[in-house]
Tab-separated table of C-alpha atoms and ligand atoms in Angstrom:
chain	number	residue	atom	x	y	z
A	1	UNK	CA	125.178	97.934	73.026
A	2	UNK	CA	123.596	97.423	76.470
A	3	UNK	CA	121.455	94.310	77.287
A	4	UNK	CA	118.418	96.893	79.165
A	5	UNK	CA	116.886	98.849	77.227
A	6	UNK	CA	113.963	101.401	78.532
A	7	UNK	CA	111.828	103.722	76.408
A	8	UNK	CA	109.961	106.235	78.316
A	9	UNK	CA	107.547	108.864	77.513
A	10	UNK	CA	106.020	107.176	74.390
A	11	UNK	CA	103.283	109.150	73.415
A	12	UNK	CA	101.100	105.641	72.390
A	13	UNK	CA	101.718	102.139	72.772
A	14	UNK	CA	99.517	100.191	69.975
A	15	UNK	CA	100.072	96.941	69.873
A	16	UNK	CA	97.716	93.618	69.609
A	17	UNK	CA	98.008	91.330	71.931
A	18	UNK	CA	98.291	87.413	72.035
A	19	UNK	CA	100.586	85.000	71.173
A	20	UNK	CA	98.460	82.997	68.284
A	21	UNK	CA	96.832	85.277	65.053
A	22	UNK	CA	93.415	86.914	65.699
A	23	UNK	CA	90.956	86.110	63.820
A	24	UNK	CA	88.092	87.774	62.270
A	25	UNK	CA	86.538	90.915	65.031
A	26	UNK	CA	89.623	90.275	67.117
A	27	UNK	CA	91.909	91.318	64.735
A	28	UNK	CA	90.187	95.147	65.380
A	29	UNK	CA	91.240	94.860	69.277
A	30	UNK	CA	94.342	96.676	70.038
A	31	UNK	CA	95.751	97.632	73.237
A	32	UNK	CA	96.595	101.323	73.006
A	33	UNK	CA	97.838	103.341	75.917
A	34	UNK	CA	98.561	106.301	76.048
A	35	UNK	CA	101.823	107.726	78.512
A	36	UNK	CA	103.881	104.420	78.221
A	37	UNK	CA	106.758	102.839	78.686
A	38	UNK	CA	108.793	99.814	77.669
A	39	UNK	CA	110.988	97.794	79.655
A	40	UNK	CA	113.182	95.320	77.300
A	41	UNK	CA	115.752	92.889	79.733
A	42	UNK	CA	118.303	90.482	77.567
A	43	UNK	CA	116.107	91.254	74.626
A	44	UNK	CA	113.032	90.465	76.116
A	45	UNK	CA	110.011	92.637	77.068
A	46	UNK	CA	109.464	92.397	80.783
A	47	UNK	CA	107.058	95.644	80.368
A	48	UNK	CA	104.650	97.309	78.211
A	49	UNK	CA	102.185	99.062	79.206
A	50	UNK	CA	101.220	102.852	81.350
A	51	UNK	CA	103.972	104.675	83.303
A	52	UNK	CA	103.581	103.728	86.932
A	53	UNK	CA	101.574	100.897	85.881
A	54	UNK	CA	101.455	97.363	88.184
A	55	UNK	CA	104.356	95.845	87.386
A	56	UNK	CA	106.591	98.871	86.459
A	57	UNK	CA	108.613	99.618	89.091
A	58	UNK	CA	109.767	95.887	89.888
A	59	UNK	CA	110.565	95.463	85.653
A	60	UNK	CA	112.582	98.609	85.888
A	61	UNK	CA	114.402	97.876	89.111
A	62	UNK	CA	115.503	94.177	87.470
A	63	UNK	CA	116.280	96.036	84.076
A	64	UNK	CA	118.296	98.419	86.434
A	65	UNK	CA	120.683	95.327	87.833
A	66	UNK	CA	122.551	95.835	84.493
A	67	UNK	CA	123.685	98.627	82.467
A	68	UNK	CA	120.603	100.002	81.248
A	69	UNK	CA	120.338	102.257	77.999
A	70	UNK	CA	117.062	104.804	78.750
A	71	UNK	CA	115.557	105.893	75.453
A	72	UNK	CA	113.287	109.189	75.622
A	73	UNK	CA	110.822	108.443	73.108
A	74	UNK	CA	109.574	112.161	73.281
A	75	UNK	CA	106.048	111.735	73.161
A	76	UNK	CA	106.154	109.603	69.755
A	77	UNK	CA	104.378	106.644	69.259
A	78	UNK	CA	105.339	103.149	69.401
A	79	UNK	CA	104.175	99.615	67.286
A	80	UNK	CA	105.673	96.186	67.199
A	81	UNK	CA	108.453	95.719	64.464
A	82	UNK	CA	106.278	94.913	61.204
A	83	UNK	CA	106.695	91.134	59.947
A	84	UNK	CA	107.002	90.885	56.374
A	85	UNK	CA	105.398	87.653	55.886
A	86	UNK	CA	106.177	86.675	52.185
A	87	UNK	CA	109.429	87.650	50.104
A	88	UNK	CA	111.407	86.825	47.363
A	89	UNK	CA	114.192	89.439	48.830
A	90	UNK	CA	117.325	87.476	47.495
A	91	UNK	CA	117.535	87.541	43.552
A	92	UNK	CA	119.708	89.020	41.222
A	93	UNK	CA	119.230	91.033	37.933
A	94	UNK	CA	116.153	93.317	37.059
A	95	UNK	CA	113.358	93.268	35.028
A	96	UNK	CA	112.748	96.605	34.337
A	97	UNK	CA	111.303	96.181	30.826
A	98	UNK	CA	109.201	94.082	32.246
A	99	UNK	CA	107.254	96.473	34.617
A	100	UNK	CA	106.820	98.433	31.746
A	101	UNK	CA	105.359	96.035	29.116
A	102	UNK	CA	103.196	95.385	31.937
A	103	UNK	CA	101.951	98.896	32.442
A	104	UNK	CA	101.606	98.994	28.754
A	105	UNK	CA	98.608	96.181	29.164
A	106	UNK	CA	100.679	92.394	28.666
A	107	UNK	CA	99.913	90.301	31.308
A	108	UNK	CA	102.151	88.554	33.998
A	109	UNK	CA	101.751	85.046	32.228
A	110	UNK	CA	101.950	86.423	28.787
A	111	UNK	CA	105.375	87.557	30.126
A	112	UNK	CA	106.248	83.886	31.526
A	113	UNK	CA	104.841	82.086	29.344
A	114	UNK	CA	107.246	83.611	26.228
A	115	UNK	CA	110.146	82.674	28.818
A	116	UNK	CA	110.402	86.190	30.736
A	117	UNK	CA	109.488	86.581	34.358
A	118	UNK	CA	110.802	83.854	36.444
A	119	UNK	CA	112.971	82.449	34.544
A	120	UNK	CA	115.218	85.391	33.557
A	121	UNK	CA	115.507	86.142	36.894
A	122	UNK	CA	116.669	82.471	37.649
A	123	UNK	CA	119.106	82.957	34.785
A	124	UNK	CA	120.895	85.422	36.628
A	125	UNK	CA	120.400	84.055	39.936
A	126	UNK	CA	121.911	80.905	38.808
A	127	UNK	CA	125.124	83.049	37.593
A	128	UNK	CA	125.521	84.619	40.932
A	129	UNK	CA	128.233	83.426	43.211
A	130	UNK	CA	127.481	83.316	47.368
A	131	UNK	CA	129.283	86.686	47.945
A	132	UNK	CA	127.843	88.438	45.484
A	133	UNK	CA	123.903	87.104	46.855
A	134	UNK	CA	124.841	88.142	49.854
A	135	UNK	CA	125.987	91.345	49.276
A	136	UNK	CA	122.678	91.897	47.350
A	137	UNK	CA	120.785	90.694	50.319
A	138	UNK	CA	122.455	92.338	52.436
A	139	UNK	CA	121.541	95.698	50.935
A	140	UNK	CA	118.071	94.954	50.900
A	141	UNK	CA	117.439	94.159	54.475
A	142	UNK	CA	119.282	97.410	55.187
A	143	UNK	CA	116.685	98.879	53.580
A	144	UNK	CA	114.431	96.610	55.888
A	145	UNK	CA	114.942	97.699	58.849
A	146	UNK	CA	114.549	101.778	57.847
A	147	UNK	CA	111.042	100.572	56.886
A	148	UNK	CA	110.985	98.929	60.618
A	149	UNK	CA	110.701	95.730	59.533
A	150	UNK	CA	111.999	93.418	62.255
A	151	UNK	CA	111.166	89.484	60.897
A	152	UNK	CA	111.318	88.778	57.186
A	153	UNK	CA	110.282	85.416	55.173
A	154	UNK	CA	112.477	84.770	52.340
A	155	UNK	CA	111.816	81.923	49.541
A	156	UNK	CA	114.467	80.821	47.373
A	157	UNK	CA	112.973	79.719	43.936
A	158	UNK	CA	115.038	81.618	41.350
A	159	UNK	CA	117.817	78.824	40.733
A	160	UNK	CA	115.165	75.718	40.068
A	161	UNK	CA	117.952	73.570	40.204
A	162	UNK	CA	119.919	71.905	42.956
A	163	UNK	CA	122.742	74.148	43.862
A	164	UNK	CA	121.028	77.284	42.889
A	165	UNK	CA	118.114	76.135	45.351
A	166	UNK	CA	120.429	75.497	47.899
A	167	UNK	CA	122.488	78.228	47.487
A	168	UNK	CA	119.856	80.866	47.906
A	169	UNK	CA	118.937	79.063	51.291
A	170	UNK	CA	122.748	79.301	52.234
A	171	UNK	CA	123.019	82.536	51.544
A	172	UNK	CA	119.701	83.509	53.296
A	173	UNK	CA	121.436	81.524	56.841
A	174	UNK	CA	124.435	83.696	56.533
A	175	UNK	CA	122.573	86.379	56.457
A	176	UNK	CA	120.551	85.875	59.205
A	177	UNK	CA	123.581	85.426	61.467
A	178	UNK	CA	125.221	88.272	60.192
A	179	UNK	CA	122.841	91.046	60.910
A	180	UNK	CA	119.813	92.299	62.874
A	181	UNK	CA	116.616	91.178	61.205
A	182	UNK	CA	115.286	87.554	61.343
A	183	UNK	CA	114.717	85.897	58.501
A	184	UNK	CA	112.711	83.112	58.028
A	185	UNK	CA	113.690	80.605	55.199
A	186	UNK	CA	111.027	78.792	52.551
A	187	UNK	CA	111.886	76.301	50.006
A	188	UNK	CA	110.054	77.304	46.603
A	189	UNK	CA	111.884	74.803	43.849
A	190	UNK	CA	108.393	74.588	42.211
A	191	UNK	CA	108.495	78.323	41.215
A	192	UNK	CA	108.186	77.790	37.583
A	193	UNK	CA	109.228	75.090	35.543
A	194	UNK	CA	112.727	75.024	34.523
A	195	UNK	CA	114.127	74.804	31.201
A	196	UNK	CA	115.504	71.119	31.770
A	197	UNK	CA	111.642	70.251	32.453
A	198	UNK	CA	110.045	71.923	29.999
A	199	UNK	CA	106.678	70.525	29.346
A	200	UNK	CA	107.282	67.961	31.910
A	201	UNK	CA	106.119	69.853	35.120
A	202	UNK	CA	105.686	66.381	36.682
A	203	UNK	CA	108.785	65.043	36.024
A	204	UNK	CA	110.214	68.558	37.781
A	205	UNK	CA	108.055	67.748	40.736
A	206	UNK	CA	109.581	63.940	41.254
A	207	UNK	CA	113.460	65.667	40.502
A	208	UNK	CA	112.269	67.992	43.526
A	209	UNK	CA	110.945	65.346	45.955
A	210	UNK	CA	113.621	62.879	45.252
A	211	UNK	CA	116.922	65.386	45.068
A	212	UNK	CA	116.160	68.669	46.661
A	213	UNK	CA	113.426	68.476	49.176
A	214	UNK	CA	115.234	65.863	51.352
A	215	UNK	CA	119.051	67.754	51.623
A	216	UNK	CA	116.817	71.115	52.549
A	217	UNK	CA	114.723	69.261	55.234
A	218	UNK	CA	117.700	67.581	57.136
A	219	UNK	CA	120.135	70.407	56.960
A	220	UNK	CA	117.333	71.976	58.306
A	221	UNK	CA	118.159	74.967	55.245
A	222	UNK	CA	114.358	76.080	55.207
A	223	UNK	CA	111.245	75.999	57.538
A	224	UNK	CA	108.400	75.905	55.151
A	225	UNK	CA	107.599	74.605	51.551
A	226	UNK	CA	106.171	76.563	48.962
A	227	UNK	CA	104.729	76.123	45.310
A	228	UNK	CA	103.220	78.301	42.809
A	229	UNK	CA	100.086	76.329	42.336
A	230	UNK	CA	98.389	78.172	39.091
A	231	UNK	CA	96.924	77.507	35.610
A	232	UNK	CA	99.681	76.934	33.341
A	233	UNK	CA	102.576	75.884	36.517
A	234	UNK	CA	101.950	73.300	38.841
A	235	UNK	CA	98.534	72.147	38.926
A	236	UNK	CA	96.573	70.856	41.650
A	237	UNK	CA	97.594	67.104	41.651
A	238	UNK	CA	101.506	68.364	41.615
A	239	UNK	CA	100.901	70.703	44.627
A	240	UNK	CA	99.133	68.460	46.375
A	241	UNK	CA	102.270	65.766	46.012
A	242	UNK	CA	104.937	67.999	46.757
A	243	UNK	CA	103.515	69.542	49.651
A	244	UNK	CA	102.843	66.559	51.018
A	245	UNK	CA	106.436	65.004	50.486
A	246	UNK	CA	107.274	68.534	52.590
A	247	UNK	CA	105.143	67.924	55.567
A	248	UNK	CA	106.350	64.404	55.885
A	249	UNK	CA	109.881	65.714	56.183
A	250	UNK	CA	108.755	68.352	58.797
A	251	UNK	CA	108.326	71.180	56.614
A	252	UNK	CA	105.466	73.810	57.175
A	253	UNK	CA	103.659	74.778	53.834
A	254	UNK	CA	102.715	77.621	52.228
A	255	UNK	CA	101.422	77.760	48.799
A	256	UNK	CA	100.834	80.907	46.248
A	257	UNK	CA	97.225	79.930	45.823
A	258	UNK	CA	94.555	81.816	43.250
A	259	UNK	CA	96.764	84.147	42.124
A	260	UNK	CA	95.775	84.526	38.243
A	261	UNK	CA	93.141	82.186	38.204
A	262	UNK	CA	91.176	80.475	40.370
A	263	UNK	CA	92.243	76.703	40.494
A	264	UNK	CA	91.343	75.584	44.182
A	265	UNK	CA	94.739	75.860	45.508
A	266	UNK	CA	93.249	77.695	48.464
A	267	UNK	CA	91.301	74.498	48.996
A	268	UNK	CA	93.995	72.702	49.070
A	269	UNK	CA	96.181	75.060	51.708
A	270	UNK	CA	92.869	74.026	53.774
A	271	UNK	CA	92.780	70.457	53.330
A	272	UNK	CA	96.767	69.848	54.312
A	273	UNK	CA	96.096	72.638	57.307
A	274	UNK	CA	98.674	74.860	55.363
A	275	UNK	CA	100.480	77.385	57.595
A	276	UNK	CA	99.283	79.917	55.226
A	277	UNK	CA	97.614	80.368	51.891
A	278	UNK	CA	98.791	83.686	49.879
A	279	UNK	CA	97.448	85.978	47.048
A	280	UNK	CA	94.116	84.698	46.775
A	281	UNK	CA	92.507	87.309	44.526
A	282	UNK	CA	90.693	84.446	42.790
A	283	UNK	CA	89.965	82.016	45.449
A	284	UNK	CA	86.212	81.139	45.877
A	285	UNK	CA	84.179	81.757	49.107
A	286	UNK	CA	83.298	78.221	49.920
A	287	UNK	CA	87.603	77.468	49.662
A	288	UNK	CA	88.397	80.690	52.392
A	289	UNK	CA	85.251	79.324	54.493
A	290	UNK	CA	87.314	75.859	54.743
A	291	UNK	CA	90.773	77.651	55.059
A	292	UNK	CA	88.992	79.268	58.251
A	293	UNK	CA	87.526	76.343	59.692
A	294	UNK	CA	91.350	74.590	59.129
A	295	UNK	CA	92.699	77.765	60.988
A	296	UNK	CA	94.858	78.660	57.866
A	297	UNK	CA	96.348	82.117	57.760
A	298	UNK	CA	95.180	84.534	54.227
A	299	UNK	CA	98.278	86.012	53.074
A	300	UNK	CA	97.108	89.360	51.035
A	301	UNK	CA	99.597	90.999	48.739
A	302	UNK	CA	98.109	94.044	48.442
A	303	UNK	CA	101.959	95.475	46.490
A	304	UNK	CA	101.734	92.837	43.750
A	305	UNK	CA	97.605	93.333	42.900
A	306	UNK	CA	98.651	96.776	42.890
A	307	UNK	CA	101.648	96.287	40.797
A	308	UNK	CA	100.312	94.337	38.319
A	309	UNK	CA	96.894	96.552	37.721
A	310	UNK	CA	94.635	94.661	39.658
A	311	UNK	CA	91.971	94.795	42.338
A	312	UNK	CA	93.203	93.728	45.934
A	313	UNK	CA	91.932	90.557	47.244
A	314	UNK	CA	88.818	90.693	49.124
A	315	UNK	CA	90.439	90.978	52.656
A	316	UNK	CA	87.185	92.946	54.297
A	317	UNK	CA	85.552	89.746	53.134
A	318	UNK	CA	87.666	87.368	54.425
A	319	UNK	CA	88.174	89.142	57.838
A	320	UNK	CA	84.578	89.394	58.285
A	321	UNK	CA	84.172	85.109	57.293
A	322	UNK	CA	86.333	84.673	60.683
A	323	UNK	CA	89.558	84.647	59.064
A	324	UNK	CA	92.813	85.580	60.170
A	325	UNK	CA	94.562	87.905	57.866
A	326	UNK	CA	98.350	88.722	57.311
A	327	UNK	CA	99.453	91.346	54.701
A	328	UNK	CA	103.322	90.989	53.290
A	329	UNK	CA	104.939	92.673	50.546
A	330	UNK	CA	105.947	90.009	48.412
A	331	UNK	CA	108.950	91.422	47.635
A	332	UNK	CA	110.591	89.929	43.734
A	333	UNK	CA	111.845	91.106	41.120
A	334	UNK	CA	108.884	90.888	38.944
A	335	UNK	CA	105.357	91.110	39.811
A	336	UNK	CA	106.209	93.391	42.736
A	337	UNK	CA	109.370	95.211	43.121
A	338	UNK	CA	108.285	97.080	46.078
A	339	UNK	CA	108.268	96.877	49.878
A	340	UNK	CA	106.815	99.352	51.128
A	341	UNK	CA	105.437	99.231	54.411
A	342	UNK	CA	103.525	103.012	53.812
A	343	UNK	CA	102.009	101.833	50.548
A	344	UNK	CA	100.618	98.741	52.281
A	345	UNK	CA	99.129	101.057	54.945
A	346	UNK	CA	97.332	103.335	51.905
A	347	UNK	CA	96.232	100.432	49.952
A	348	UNK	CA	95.166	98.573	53.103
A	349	UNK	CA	93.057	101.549	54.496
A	350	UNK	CA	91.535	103.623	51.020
A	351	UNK	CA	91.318	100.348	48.900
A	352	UNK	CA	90.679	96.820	50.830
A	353	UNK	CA	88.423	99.223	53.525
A	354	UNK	CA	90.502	97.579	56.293
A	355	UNK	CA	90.391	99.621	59.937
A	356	UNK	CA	93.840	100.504	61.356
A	357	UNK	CA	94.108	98.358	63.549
A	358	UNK	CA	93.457	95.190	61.380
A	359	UNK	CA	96.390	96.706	59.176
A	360	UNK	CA	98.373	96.822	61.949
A	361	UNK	CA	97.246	92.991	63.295
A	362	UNK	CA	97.908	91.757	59.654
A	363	UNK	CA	101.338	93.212	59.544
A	364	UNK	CA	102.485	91.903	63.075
A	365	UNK	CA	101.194	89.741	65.276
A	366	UNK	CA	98.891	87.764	62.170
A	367	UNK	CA	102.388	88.101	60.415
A	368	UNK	CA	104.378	86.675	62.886
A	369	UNK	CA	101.734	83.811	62.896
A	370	UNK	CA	101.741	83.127	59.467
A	371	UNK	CA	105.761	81.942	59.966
A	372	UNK	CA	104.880	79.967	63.278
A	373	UNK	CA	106.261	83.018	65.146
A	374	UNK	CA	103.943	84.311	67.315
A	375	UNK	CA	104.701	82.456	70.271
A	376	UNK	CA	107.922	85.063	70.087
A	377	UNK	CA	107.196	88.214	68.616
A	378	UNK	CA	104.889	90.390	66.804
A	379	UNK	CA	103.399	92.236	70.008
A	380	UNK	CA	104.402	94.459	72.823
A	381	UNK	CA	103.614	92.819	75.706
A	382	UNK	CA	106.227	90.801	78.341
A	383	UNK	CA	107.425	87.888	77.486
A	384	UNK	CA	108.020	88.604	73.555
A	385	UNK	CA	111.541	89.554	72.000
A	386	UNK	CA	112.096	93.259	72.030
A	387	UNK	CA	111.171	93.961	68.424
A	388	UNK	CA	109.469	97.346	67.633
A	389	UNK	CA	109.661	100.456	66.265
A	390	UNK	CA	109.195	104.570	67.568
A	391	UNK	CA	107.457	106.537	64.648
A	392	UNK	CA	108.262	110.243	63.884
A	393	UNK	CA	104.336	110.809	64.665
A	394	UNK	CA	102.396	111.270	68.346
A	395	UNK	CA	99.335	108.497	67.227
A	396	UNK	CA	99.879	105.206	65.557
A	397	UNK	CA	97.171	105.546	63.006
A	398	UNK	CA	99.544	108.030	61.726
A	399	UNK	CA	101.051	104.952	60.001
A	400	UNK	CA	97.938	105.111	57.394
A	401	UNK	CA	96.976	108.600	58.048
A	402	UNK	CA	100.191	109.975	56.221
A	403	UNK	CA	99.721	108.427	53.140
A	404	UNK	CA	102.676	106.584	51.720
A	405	UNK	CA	104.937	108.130	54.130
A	406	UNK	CA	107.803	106.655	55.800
A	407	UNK	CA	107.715	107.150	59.744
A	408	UNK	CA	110.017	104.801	61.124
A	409	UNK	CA	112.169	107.039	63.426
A	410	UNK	CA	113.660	103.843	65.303
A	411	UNK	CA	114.059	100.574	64.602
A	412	UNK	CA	114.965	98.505	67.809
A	413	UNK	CA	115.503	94.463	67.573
A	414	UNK	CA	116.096	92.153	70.231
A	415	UNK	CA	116.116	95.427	72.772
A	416	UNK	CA	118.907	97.011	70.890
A	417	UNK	CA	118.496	99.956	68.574
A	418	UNK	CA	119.130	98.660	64.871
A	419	UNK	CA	118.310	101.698	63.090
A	420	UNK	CA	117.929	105.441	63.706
A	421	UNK	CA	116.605	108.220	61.302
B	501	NIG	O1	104.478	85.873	44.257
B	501	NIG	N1	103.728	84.448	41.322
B	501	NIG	C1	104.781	83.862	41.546
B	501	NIG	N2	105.810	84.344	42.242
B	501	NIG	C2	106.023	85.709	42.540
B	501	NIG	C3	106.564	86.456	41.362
B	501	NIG	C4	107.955	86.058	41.115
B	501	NIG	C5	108.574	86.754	39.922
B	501	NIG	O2	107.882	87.194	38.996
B	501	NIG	O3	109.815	86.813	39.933
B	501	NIG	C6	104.800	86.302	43.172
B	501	NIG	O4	104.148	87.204	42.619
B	502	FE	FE1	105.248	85.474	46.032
């Protein structure tokens, strides 16, 4: 691999620009140009922008002082790596039946509540040993990167208890030293409650801040803290607590906020100045008014609504109340076993009325945000890491425009080619 890497003749270059999320109208301002190129030295862009532009010649000529790999990008178009924002990527075991009770009309918390969902897949999890979660998460971000995604969040929350907590977090730093994409830890013990609590989701939240939260904060295992705040889980007072036991040990915090039903957890992303609130199909105006006044990101899951037979959340509304929006897969075993970038683009596009370009905002540089990123990457522009992908298509908006269709032709991370059709 060389440390230069130059793409030339790129049909577009669509990328937003800035190094914190847009928000609201921005989010529709992209910088396209047409006839570009892309200078990438030591993994970093020193140039984006038109052939023969200012700047070009003197990026090239210090790319040149080392071997330099030149990349004809035959006319194709060009984006920033996608940022997948909000996964549950390492688990083990299926729940196949599951997805089909579901399609035959039982609901998600019907499911949990009889003791499926979460806590089958925590059964397994728990069984797993290192190698064999790594193996399985190794597989997946294979699959990552042909879908160009270049930056991944991953939450543990399928052991619930100590070592399976940790574990998943281990696992998840081996495998971010160990291959291309980065991946961005989050602690989510409160996931469900676990059979050792039962009825005592209280009690669950004390074991957590006493025994877990402290050993993941100084061996610095995870970045952000995350709860599934919802009606029949962990309630509003038992967020509230944990989250802020997490920020007082230097965690960002996330929470999975509205999902089901509407219980003000989106309220309460705004009131700790949350790094991001996600799902939100039930949140209420007046909470995503005050998560845009506390500059929280929306995290919209547009896979899982889909998945589990309902209407997306209200991103068009939320975009146009001055938010900044990020759209992720949430990736699991359960509500959403899907990550696909395509679908997101269809569902984005035909069913939350979204413009391209906010698609693309929400899935990169508002992405990249929403993990405290986007000082680094999540735009084409000099100064960010060399993250992006070349699409099999001449326009970017081809991304939407061929519905459900996979056009990741090359997947380049860091300024070195990851992945290749
Ligand atoms: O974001 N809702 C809670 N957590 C996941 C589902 C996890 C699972 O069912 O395994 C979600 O949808
Ligand atoms: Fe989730």
């Amino acid at each position: 691999m060389k440390d230069s890497i130059v793409l030339t003749n790129i049909g577009e270059l669509a990328t937003p620009l800035g190094r914190a999320a847009q928000k609201g109208a921005d989010m529709r301002r992209l910088n396209i140009v047409k006839d570009a190129i892309i200078v990438i030295d030591e993994g970093i862009i020193v140039y984006a922008g038109p052939r023969e532009g200012k700047g070009c010649r003197e990026a090239l000529d210090k790319a040149r002082r080392r071997e330099v790999l030149v990349v004809d990008a035959q006319k194709r178009a060009c984006v920033p790596g996608f940022i997948d924002s909000h996964t549950h990527f390492l688990f083990a075991g299926f729940r196949v039946d599951e997805f089909f009770w579901r399609a035959e009309g039982q609901s998600y918390m019907e499911i949990h509540n009889r003791g499926g969902g979460i806590s089958r897949t925590m059964e397994a999890t728990r069984k797993a040993s290192f190698e064999e979660l790594l193996e399985l998460g190794k597989n997946r971000l294979d699959r990552m990167l042909s879908f160009g995604i270049t930056t991944v969040e991953g939450k543990s929350g399928y052991g619930l208890d100590r070592d399976t907590e940790i574990r998943q977090l281990e696992v998840m730093a081996a495998l971010d030293s160990s291959q291309p994409i980065d991946i961005v830890p989050t602690y989510l013990g409160p996931h469900a409650v676990p059979p050792e609590f039962t009825g005592r989701a209280s009690d669950y939240i004390d074991y957590v801040i006493d025994q877990v939260l402290p050993e993941v904060a100084s061996r610095r295992l995870a970045a952000f803290a995350d709860i599934f705040c919802e009606e029949g889980v962990f309630d509003i007072d038992d967020s509230q607590r944990y989250l802020e036991a997490a920020a007082t040990l230097g965690l960002g915090l996330k929470i999975h906020a509205d999902e089901i039903v509407g219980i003000g957890g989106a309220g309460l992303a705004a009131s700790l100045k949350a790094a991001s609130a996600d799902h939100l199909l039930k949140a209420s105006r007046d909470d995503l008014a005050k998560m845009a006044r506390a500059g929280v990101i929306a995290v919209c899951l547009p896979l899982t609504a889909f998945t589990l037979g309902e209407p997306c959340a209200d991103a068009r509304a939320m975009i146009d109340s001055g938010l900044a929006l990020a759209l992720a897969s949430d990736l699991n075993p359960g509500s959403c076993y899907s990550q696909s970038i395509p679908l997101i683009f269809a569902l984005a596009t035909l069913y939350m009325k979204l413009s391209f370009a906010e698609t693309l905002t929400a899935l990169t540089l508002n992405g990249a945000a929403a993990l405290g990123l986007a000082f680094r990457t999540g735009s084409l522009e000099p100064g960010k890491a060399g993250d992006l992908i070349v699409l099999d298509a001449p326009e970017a908006a081809h991304l939407a425009y061929q519905v459900g269709m996979n056009l990741v032709a090359l997947t380049v991370k860091n300024g070195k080619i990851v992945y290749r059709k």
